Amino acid sequence: MFMEAIIAMYPGTYDPVTYGHLDIIERAARLFKEVHVTIVTNPAKKTLFTTEERLEMLEKATVHIPNIRVSHFDGLSVDYCRMVGAKAIVRGLRAQMDFEFEFQIAAANQYLNPEIEMCFLMTRQNLAFVSSSVVKEIALFQGKLEGLVPDFVQHALRKKYNSD
């Protein structure tokens, strides 16, 4: 089966969505028939934005990509894949430390459902340092966000940090 015929899932917290995420989303959209960009709940992370705010930002950021489906799911990624018929989970890799974490998650997902393939895409070098955590820290201290997140995300970050 060719990848163009496969549905994939790209799970994450997207708190907020960054150009690093969008790079992976756009490239995955070229590889797969359909990509479910899914906000998953990570109990270990405290988020700045509500699920509804993150869904709205993701939908706005991906509106130009016809085969993207934005959603939210509380549970295991492999269960979501089963629910929508996805056969692959897409993950982005920035550096070696990402690889070790992602390798562990991939092994767990394949243990839970050996039918699911893991697809790792290397983040473009100019975006390798971009993470939601770094973006939030820069925003907190009123740093330069241009080139890291879309304008509407910059505005949302400024609003969050100025209202506290």
PDB file of C-alpha atoms in Angstrom:
ATOM      1  CA  MET A   1       0.000   0.000   0.000  1.00  0.00           C
ATOM      2  CA  PHE A   2       1.364   3.413  -0.963  1.00  0.00           C
ATOM      3  CA  MET A   3       1.619   6.111   1.713  1.00  0.00           C
ATOM      4  CA  GLU A   4      -0.724   8.327  -0.333  1.00  0.00           C
ATOM      5  CA  ALA A   5      -3.499   5.842   0.488  1.00  0.00           C
ATOM      6  CA  ILE A   6      -2.819   5.830   4.241  1.00  0.00           C
ATOM      7  CA  ILE A   7      -4.465   7.916   6.922  1.00  0.00           C
ATOM      8  CA  ALA A   8      -2.040   9.225   9.548  1.00  0.00           C
ATOM      9  CA  MET A   9      -2.262  10.885  12.934  1.00  0.00           C
ATOM     10  CA  TYR A  10       0.037  13.645  14.202  1.00  0.00           C
ATOM     11  CA  PRO A  11      -0.579  13.869  17.968  1.00  0.00           C
ATOM     12  CA  GLY A  12       0.662  16.634  20.235  1.00  0.00           C
ATOM     13  CA  THR A  13      -0.316  19.213  22.803  1.00  0.00           C
ATOM     14  CA  TYR A  14       0.182  22.162  20.398  1.00  0.00           C
ATOM     15  CA  ASP A  15       0.396  24.664  23.244  1.00  0.00           C
ATOM     16  CA  PRO A  16       0.706  26.695  21.039  1.00  0.00           C
ATOM     17  CA  VAL A  17       1.123  25.567  17.447  1.00  0.00           C
ATOM     18  CA  THR A  18       4.513  26.673  16.066  1.00  0.00           C
ATOM     19  CA  TYR A  19       6.089  26.901  12.635  1.00  0.00           C
ATOM     20  CA  GLY A  20       7.972  23.714  13.603  1.00  0.00           C
ATOM     21  CA  HIS A  21       4.634  21.911  13.955  1.00  0.00           C
ATOM     22  CA  LEU A  22       3.353  23.439  10.729  1.00  0.00           C
ATOM     23  CA  ASP A  23       6.463  22.316   8.845  1.00  0.00           C
ATOM     24  CA  ILE A  24       5.795  18.713   9.887  1.00  0.00           C
ATOM     25  CA  ILE A  25       2.037  19.035   9.209  1.00  0.00           C
ATOM     26  CA  GLU A  26       2.551  20.388   5.680  1.00  0.00           C
ATOM     27  CA  ARG A  27       5.119  17.738   4.814  1.00  0.00           C
ATOM     28  CA  ALA A  28       2.985  14.927   6.276  1.00  0.00           C
ATOM     29  CA  ALA A  29       0.010  16.209   4.258  1.00  0.00           C
ATOM     30  CA  ARG A  30       2.044  15.670   1.082  1.00  0.00           C
ATOM     31  CA  LEU A  31       2.846  12.091   2.083  1.00  0.00           C
ATOM     32  CA  PHE A  32      -0.487  10.822   3.361  1.00  0.00           C
ATOM     33  CA  LYS A  33      -4.056  10.722   2.075  1.00  0.00           C
ATOM     34  CA  GLU A  34      -5.294  12.365   5.263  1.00  0.00           C
ATOM     35  CA  VAL A  35      -3.568  13.575   8.431  1.00  0.00           C
ATOM     36  CA  HIS A  36      -5.415  13.927  11.723  1.00  0.00           C
ATOM     37  CA  VAL A  37      -3.632  16.651  13.681  1.00  0.00           C
ATOM     38  CA  THR A  38      -4.869  15.671  17.101  1.00  0.00           C
ATOM     39  CA  ILE A  39      -4.547  17.500  20.380  1.00  0.00           C
ATOM     40  CA  VAL A  40      -3.954  14.792  22.953  1.00  0.00           C
ATOM     41  CA  THR A  41      -4.087  15.271  26.677  1.00  0.00           C
ATOM     42  CA  ASN A  42      -0.743  14.891  28.398  1.00  0.00           C
ATOM     43  CA  PRO A  43      -1.349  14.725  32.171  1.00  0.00           C
ATOM     44  CA  ALA A  44       2.317  15.616  32.778  1.00  0.00           C
ATOM     45  CA  LYS A  45       1.963  19.002  31.032  1.00  0.00           C
ATOM     46  CA  LYS A  46       0.208  22.117  32.296  1.00  0.00           C
ATOM     47  CA  THR A  47      -1.041  24.037  29.278  1.00  0.00           C
ATOM     48  CA  LEU A  48      -1.276  27.786  28.789  1.00  0.00           C
ATOM     49  CA  PHE A  49      -4.146  27.598  26.310  1.00  0.00           C
ATOM     50  CA  THR A  50      -7.428  25.728  26.709  1.00  0.00           C
ATOM     51  CA  THR A  51      -8.194  22.819  24.411  1.00  0.00           C
ATOM     52  CA  GLU A  52     -10.736  24.991  22.590  1.00  0.00           C
ATOM     53  CA  GLU A  53      -8.164  27.763  22.038  1.00  0.00           C
ATOM     54  CA  ARG A  54      -5.604  25.269  20.731  1.00  0.00           C
ATOM     55  CA  LEU A  55      -8.183  23.694  18.391  1.00  0.00           C
ATOM     56  CA  GLU A  56      -9.073  27.125  17.028  1.00  0.00           C
ATOM     57  CA  MET A  57      -5.409  28.047  16.460  1.00  0.00           C
ATOM     58  CA  LEU A  58      -4.670  24.714  14.746  1.00  0.00           C
ATOM     59  CA  GLU A  59      -7.712  25.016  12.499  1.00  0.00           C
ATOM     60  CA  LYS A  60      -6.724  28.553  11.508  1.00  0.00           C
ATOM     61  CA  ALA A  61      -3.082  27.534  10.917  1.00  0.00           C
ATOM     62  CA  THR A  62      -4.005  24.572   8.697  1.00  0.00           C
ATOM     63  CA  VAL A  63      -7.029  25.949   6.823  1.00  0.00           C
ATOM     64  CA  HIS A  64      -4.978  26.026   3.594  1.00  0.00           C
ATOM     65  CA  ILE A  65      -4.281  22.267   3.707  1.00  0.00           C
ATOM     66  CA  PRO A  66      -7.292  20.313   2.412  1.00  0.00           C
ATOM     67  CA  ASN A  67      -6.378  16.860   3.762  1.00  0.00           C
ATOM     68  CA  ILE A  68      -5.831  17.934   7.372  1.00  0.00           C
ATOM     69  CA  ARG A  69      -8.384  17.078  10.061  1.00  0.00           C
ATOM     70  CA  VAL A  70      -7.977  18.868  13.400  1.00  0.00           C
ATOM     71  CA  SER A  71      -9.351  17.107  16.462  1.00  0.00           C
ATOM     72  CA  HIS A  72      -8.968  16.447  20.176  1.00  0.00           C
ATOM     73  CA  PHE A  73      -8.730  13.084  21.912  1.00  0.00           C
ATOM     74  CA  ASP A  74      -8.354  11.995  25.531  1.00  0.00           C
ATOM     75  CA  GLY A  75      -6.694   8.612  25.459  1.00  0.00           C
ATOM     76  CA  LEU A  76      -4.032   6.594  23.731  1.00  0.00           C
ATOM     77  CA  SER A  77      -2.946   7.600  20.236  1.00  0.00           C
ATOM     78  CA  VAL A  78      -3.310   4.018  19.026  1.00  0.00           C
ATOM     79  CA  ASP A  79      -6.954   4.035  20.149  1.00  0.00           C
ATOM     80  CA  TYR A  80      -7.577   7.211  18.157  1.00  0.00           C
ATOM     81  CA  CYS A  81      -5.862   5.604  15.151  1.00  0.00           C
ATOM     82  CA  ARG A  82      -8.145   2.593  15.424  1.00  0.00           C
ATOM     83  CA  MET A  83     -11.183   4.877  15.658  1.00  0.00           C
ATOM     84  CA  VAL A  84     -10.374   6.849  12.454  1.00  0.00           C
ATOM     85  CA  GLY A  85      -8.650   4.084  10.494  1.00  0.00           C
ATOM     86  CA  ALA A  86      -5.169   5.619  10.702  1.00  0.00           C
ATOM     87  CA  LYS A  87      -2.266   3.269  10.016  1.00  0.00           C
ATOM     88  CA  ALA A  88       0.591   5.642  10.875  1.00  0.00           C
ATOM     89  CA  ILE A  89       1.581   8.050  13.617  1.00  0.00           C
ATOM     90  CA  VAL A  90       3.713  10.992  12.498  1.00  0.00           C
ATOM     91  CA  ARG A  91       6.254  12.556  14.849  1.00  0.00           C
ATOM     92  CA  GLY A  92       8.783  15.319  14.327  1.00  0.00           C
ATOM     93  CA  LEU A  93      12.399  15.013  15.439  1.00  0.00           C
ATOM     94  CA  ARG A  94      14.520  18.063  16.238  1.00  0.00           C
ATOM     95  CA  ALA A  95      17.586  16.611  17.926  1.00  0.00           C
ATOM     96  CA  GLN A  96      19.066  13.485  19.481  1.00  0.00           C
ATOM     97  CA  MET A  97      17.248  14.070  22.772  1.00  0.00           C
ATOM     98  CA  ASP A  98      13.946  13.995  20.852  1.00  0.00           C
ATOM     99  CA  PHE A  99      14.941  10.669  19.309  1.00  0.00           C
ATOM    100  CA  GLU A 100      15.364   8.892  22.630  1.00  0.00           C
ATOM    101  CA  PHE A 101      11.984  10.083  23.923  1.00  0.00           C
ATOM    102  CA  GLU A 102      10.225   9.380  20.620  1.00  0.00           C
ATOM    103  CA  PHE A 103      11.832   5.945  20.342  1.00  0.00           C
ATOM    104  CA  GLN A 104      10.346   5.012  23.722  1.00  0.00           C
ATOM    105  CA  ILE A 105       6.895   6.287  22.712  1.00  0.00           C
ATOM    106  CA  ALA A 106       7.131   4.475  19.365  1.00  0.00           C
ATOM    107  CA  ALA A 107       8.015   1.199  21.086  1.00  0.00           C
ATOM    108  CA  ALA A 108       5.049   1.585  23.443  1.00  0.00           C
ATOM    109  CA  ASN A 109       2.684   2.364  20.547  1.00  0.00           C
ATOM    110  CA  GLN A 110       3.897  -0.636  18.558  1.00  0.00           C
ATOM    111  CA  TYR A 111       3.512  -2.826  21.636  1.00  0.00           C
ATOM    112  CA  LEU A 112      -0.087  -1.600  22.006  1.00  0.00           C
ATOM    113  CA  ASN A 113      -0.873  -1.972  18.298  1.00  0.00           C
ATOM    114  CA  PRO A 114       1.696  -3.610  15.999  1.00  0.00           C
ATOM    115  CA  GLU A 115      -0.410  -2.575  12.976  1.00  0.00           C
ATOM    116  CA  ILE A 116       0.478   1.100  13.502  1.00  0.00           C
ATOM    117  CA  GLU A 117       3.616   2.368  11.770  1.00  0.00           C
ATOM    118  CA  MET A 118       5.675   5.218  13.174  1.00  0.00           C
ATOM    119  CA  CYS A 119       6.787   7.882  10.709  1.00  0.00           C
ATOM    120  CA  PHE A 120       9.487  10.299  11.872  1.00  0.00           C
ATOM    121  CA  LEU A 121      10.110  13.514   9.972  1.00  0.00           C
ATOM    122  CA  MET A 122      13.198  15.571  10.680  1.00  0.00           C
ATOM    123  CA  THR A 123      12.413  19.189  11.485  1.00  0.00           C
ATOM    124  CA  ARG A 124      14.018  21.608   9.065  1.00  0.00           C
ATOM    125  CA  GLN A 125      17.296  22.904  10.490  1.00  0.00           C
ATOM    126  CA  ASN A 126      16.153  26.530  10.732  1.00  0.00           C
ATOM    127  CA  LEU A 127      13.294  25.387  13.011  1.00  0.00           C
ATOM    128  CA  ALA A 128      15.199  22.828  15.087  1.00  0.00           C
ATOM    129  CA  PHE A 129      15.275  25.025  18.198  1.00  0.00           C
ATOM    130  CA  VAL A 130      11.561  25.881  18.054  1.00  0.00           C
ATOM    131  CA  SER A 131       9.324  24.262  20.638  1.00  0.00           C
ATOM    132  CA  SER A 132       6.120  25.382  22.317  1.00  0.00           C
ATOM    133  CA  SER A 133       8.033  25.691  25.593  1.00  0.00           C
ATOM    134  CA  VAL A 134      10.707  27.939  24.076  1.00  0.00           C
ATOM    135  CA  VAL A 135       8.040  30.052  22.353  1.00  0.00           C
ATOM    136  CA  LYS A 136       6.115  30.518  25.619  1.00  0.00           C
ATOM    137  CA  GLU A 137       9.273  31.565  27.468  1.00  0.00           C
ATOM    138  CA  ILE A 138      10.169  34.072  24.761  1.00  0.00           C
ATOM    139  CA  ALA A 139       6.611  35.459  24.873  1.00  0.00           C
ATOM    140  CA  LEU A 140       6.648  35.672  28.667  1.00  0.00           C
ATOM    141  CA  PHE A 141       9.659  37.991  28.518  1.00  0.00           C
ATOM    142  CA  GLN A 142       8.312  39.956  25.537  1.00  0.00           C
ATOM    143  CA  GLY A 143      10.897  38.580  23.098  1.00  0.00           C
ATOM    144  CA  LYS A 144      10.748  38.369  19.315  1.00  0.00           C
ATOM    145  CA  LEU A 145       8.207  35.786  18.116  1.00  0.00           C
ATOM    146  CA  GLU A 146       8.299  36.546  14.385  1.00  0.00           C
ATOM    147  CA  GLY A 147       9.319  33.476  12.419  1.00  0.00           C
ATOM    148  CA  LEU A 148       8.415  31.132  15.292  1.00  0.00           C
ATOM    149  CA  VAL A 149       4.613  31.210  15.237  1.00  0.00           C
ATOM    150  CA  PRO A 150       1.891  32.683  13.007  1.00  0.00           C
ATOM    151  CA  ASP A 151       0.766  36.266  13.717  1.00  0.00           C
ATOM    152  CA  PHE A 152      -2.507  35.208  15.343  1.00  0.00           C
ATOM    153  CA  VAL A 153      -0.589  32.922  17.739  1.00  0.00           C
ATOM    154  CA  GLN A 154       1.769  35.797  18.592  1.00  0.00           C
ATOM    155  CA  HIS A 155      -1.278  37.921  19.403  1.00  0.00           C
ATOM    156  CA  ALA A 156      -2.810  35.160  21.560  1.00  0.00           C
ATOM    157  CA  LEU A 157       0.472  34.713  23.467  1.00  0.00           C
ATOM    158  CA  ARG A 158       0.840  38.461  24.056  1.00  0.00           C
ATOM    159  CA  LYS A 159      -2.756  38.608  25.280  1.00  0.00           C
ATOM    160  CA  LYS A 160      -2.240  35.673  27.701  1.00  0.00           C
ATOM    161  CA  TYR A 161       0.918  37.110  29.209  1.00  0.00           C
ATOM    162  CA  ASN A 162      -0.306  40.709  29.341  1.00  0.00           C
ATOM    163  CA  SER A 163      -3.527  39.749  31.103  1.00  0.00           C
ATOM    164  CA  ASP A 164      -1.820  37.970  34.003  1.00  0.00           C
TER     165      ASP A 164
END
